[in-house]
mmCIF file of C-alpha atoms in Angstrom:
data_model
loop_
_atom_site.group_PDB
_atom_site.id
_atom_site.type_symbol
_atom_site.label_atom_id
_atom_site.label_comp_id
_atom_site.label_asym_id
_atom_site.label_seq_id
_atom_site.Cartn_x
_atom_site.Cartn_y
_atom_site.Cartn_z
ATOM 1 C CA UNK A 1 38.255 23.456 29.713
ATOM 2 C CA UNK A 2 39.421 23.259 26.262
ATOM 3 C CA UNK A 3 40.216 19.746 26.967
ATOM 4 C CA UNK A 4 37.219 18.384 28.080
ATOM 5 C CA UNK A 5 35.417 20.150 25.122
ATOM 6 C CA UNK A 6 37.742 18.269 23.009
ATOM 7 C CA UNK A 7 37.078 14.983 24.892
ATOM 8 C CA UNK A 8 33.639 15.349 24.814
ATOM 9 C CA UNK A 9 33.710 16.034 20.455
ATOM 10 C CA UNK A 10 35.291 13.381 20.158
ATOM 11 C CA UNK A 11 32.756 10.824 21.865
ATOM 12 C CA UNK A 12 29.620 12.787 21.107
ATOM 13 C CA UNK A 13 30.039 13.769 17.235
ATOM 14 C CA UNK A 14 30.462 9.548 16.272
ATOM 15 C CA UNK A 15 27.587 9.048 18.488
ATOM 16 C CA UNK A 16 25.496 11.746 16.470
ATOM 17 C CA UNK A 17 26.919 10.865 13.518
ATOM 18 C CA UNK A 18 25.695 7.403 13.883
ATOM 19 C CA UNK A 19 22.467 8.399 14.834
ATOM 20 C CA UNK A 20 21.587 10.447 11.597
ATOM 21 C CA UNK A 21 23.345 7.624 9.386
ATOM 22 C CA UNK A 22 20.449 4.932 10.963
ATOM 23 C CA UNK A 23 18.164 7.684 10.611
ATOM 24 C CA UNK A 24 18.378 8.162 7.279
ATOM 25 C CA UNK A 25 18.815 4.100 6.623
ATOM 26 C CA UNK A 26 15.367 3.722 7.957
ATOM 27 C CA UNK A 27 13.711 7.051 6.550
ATOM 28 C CA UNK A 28 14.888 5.333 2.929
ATOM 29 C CA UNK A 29 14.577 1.729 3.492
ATOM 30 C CA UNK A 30 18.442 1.324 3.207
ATOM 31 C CA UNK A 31 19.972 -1.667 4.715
ATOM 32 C CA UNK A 32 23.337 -0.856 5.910
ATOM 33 C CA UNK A 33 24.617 -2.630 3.044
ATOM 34 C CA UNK A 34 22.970 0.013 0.772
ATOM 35 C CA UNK A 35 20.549 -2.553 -0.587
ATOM 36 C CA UNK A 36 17.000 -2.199 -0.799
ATOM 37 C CA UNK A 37 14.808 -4.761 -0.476
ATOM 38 C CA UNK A 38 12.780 -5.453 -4.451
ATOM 39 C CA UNK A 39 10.602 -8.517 -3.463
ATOM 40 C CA UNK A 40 6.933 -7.151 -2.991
ATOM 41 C CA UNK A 41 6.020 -9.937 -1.162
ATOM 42 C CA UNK A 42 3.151 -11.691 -2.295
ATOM 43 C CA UNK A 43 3.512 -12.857 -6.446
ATOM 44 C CA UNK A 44 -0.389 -11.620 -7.250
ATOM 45 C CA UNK A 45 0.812 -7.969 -5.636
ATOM 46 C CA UNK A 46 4.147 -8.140 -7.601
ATOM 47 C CA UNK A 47 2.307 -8.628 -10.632
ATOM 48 C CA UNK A 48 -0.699 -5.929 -9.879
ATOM 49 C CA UNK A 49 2.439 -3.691 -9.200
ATOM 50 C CA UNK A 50 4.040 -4.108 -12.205
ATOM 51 C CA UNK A 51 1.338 -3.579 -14.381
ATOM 52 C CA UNK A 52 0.793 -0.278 -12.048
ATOM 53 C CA UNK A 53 3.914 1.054 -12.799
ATOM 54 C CA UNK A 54 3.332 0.306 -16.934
ATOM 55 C CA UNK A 55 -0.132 1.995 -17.002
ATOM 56 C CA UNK A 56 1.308 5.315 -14.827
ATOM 57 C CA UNK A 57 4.973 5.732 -17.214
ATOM 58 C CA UNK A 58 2.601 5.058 -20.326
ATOM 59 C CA UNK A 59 0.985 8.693 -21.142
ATOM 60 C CA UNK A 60 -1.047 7.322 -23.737
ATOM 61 C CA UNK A 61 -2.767 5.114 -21.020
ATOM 62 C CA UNK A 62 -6.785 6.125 -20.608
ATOM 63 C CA UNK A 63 -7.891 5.773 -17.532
ATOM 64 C CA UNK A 64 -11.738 5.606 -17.953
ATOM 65 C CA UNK A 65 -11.140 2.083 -19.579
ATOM 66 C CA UNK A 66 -8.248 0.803 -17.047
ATOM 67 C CA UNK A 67 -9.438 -1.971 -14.589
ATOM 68 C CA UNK A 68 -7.040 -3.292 -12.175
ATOM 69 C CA UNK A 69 -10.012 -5.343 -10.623
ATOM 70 C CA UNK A 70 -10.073 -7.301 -13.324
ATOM 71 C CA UNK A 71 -6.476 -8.232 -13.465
ATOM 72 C CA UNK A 72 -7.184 -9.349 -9.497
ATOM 73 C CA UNK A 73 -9.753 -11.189 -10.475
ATOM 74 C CA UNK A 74 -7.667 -13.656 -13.678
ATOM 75 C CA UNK A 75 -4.797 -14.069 -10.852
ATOM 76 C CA UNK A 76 -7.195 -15.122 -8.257
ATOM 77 C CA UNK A 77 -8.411 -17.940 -11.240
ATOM 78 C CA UNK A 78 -5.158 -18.170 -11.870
ATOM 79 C CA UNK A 79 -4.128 -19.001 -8.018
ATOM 80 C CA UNK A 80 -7.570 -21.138 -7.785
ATOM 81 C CA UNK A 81 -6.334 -22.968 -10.773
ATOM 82 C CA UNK A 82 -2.793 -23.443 -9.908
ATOM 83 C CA UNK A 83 -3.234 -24.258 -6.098
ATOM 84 C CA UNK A 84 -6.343 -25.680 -5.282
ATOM 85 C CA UNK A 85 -8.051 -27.833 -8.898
ATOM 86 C CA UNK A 86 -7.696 -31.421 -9.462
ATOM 87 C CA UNK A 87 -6.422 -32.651 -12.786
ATOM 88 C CA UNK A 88 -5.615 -35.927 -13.891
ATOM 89 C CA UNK A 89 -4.380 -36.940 -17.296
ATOM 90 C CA UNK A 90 -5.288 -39.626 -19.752
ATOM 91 C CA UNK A 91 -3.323 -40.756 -22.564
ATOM 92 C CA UNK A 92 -5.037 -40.386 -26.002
ATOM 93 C CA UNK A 93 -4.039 -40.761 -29.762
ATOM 94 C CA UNK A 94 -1.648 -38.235 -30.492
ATOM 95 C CA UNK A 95 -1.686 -36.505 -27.150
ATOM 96 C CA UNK A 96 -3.577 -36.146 -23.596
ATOM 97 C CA UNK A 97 -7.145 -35.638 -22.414
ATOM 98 C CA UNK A 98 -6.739 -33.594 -18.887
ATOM 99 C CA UNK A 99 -10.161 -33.947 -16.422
ATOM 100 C CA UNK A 100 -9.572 -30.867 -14.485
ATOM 101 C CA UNK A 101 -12.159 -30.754 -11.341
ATOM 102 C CA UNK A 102 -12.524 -28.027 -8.431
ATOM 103 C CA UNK A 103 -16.180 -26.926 -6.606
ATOM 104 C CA UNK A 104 -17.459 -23.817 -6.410
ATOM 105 C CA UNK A 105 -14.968 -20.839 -7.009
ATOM 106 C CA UNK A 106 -12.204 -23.414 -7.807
ATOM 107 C CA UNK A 107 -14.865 -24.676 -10.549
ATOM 108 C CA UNK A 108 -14.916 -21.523 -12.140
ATOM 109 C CA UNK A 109 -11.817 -20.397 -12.034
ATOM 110 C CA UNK A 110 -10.836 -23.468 -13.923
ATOM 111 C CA UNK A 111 -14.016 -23.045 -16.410
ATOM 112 C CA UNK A 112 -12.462 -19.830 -16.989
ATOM 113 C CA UNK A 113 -9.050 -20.506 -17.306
ATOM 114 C CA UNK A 114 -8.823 -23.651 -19.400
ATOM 115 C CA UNK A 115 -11.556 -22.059 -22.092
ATOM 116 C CA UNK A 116 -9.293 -19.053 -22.533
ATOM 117 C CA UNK A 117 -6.125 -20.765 -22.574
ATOM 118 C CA UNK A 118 -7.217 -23.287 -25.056
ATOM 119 C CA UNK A 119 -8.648 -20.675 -27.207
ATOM 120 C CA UNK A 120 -5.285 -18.651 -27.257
ATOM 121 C CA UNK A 121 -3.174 -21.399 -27.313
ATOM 122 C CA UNK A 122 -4.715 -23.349 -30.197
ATOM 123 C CA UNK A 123 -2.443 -23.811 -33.312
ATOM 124 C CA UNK A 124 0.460 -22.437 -31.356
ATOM 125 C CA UNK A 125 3.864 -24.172 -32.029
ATOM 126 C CA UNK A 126 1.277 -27.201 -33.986
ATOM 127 C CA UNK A 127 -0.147 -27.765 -30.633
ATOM 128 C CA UNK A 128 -3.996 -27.820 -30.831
ATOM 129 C CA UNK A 129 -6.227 -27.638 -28.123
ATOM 130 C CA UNK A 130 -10.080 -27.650 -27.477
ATOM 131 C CA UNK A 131 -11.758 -27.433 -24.429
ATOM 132 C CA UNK A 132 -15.397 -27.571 -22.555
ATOM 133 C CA UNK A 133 -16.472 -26.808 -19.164
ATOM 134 C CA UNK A 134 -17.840 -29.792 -17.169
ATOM 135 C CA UNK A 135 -19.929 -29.241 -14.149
ATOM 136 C CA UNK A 136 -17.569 -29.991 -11.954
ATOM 137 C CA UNK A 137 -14.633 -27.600 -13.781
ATOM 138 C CA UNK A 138 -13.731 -28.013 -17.579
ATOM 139 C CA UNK A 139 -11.638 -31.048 -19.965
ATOM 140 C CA UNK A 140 -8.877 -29.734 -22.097
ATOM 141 C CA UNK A 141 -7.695 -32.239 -25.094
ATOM 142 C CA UNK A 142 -4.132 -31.493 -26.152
ATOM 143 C CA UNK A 143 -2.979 -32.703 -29.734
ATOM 144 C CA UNK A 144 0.650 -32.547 -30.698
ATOM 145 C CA UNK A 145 2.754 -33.498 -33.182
ATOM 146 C CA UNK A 146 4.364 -37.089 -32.679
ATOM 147 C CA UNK A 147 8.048 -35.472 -31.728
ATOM 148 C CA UNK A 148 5.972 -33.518 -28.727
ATOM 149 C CA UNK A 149 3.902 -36.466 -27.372
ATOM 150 C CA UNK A 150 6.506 -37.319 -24.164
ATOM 151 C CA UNK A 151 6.915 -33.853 -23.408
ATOM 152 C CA UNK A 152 3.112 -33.447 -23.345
ATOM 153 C CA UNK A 153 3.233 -36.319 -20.556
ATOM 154 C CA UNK A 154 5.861 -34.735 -18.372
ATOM 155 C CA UNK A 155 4.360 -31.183 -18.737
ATOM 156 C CA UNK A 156 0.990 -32.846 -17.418
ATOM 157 C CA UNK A 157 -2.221 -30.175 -17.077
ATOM 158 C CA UNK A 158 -0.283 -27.742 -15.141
ATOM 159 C CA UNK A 159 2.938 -27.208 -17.141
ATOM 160 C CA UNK A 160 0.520 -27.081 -20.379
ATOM 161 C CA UNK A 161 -1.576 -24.008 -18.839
ATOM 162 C CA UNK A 162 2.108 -21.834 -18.147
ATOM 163 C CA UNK A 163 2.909 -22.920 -22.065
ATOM 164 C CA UNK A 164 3.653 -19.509 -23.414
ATOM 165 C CA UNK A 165 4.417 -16.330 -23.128
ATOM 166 C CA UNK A 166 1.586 -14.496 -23.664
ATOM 167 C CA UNK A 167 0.528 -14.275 -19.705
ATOM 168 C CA UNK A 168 2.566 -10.941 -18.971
ATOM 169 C CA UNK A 169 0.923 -9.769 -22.145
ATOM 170 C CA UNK A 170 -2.398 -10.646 -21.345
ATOM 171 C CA UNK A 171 -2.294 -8.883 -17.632
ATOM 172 C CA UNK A 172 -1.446 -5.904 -19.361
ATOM 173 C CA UNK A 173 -4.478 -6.215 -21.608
ATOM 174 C CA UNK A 174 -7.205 -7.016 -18.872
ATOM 175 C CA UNK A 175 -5.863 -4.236 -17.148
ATOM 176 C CA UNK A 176 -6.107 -1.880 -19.737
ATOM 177 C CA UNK A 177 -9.978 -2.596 -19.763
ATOM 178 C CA UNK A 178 -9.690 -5.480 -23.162
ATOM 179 C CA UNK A 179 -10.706 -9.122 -23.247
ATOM 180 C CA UNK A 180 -7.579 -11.117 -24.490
ATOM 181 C CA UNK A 181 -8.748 -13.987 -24.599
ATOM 182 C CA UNK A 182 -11.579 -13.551 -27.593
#
């Protein structure tokens, strides 16, 4: 009897022990190489998330003013903007003169986004930049100095609008309930 009690252990308690260990893999999300996934998923989620996490471990945070739907709201623009607008570039003295075109949301999305990113971008690094909305989306004139002009070209209207790092800032600032870009 002893024996088969023996036999039996030593089948049963792997088996069980096995059992708990991809128990408690899936109860905390563990892989079985002990690393956890850190992708969210989906960047405009990541982002919202991040900011999230800033507002809750900052105590001096007030709440009343925090609005998270308005952080949704300059990433959709900024996904409208990104993904789905037209722009097409023109040489000018000095620079570039960017047409950028979209209809309906896409419109105003761009309206949005080029106004605000000219206004916080002018004078930065000698760059200047002055915009105005179109009806069919907005025209942003870039002016750089001479030693810039080529890398204006090759940035184009899309690698001009990521210019700087004031984006992560910025999120943070919508969603703390302020206007950044006035």
């Amino acid at each position: 009897m002893m024996r088969r009690t023996a036999f039996l252990l030593a089948f049963l308690i792997p088996g069980l022990a096995f059992a708990q260990s991809m128990h408690d893999h899936q109860m905390t999300g563990m892989s079985s190489t002990g690393r956890q996934p850190v992708q969210p998923g989906q960047a405009a989620f990541a982002a919202i998330q991040e900011i999230v996490e800033i507002l809750e471990a900052d105590p001096a945070t007030d709440w009343h003013k925090v609005n998270i739907d308005a952080l949704r709201q300059h990433l959709i623009d900024m996904d409208n903007v990104t993904l789905h607008a037209e722009a097409t570039g023109e040489p000018i003295e000095g620079g570039m003169r960017f047409i950028v075109s979209g209809t309906g949301a896409i419109r105003d999305s761009i309206q949005r986004m080029v106004l605000a990113h000219a206004r916080t971008m002018n004078g930065v690094g000698d760059w200047k930049f002055a915009a105005s909305g179109t009806e069919t989306g907005a025209v942003l004139t870039v002016q750089v100095p001479i030693k810039d002009v080529e890398k204006l070209r090759g940035l184009g209207f899309f690698g001009v609008i990521t210019r700087g790092m004031h984006h992560q800032a910025h999120h943070l600032m919508i969603a703390r309930g302020n206007d950044p870009h006035h």
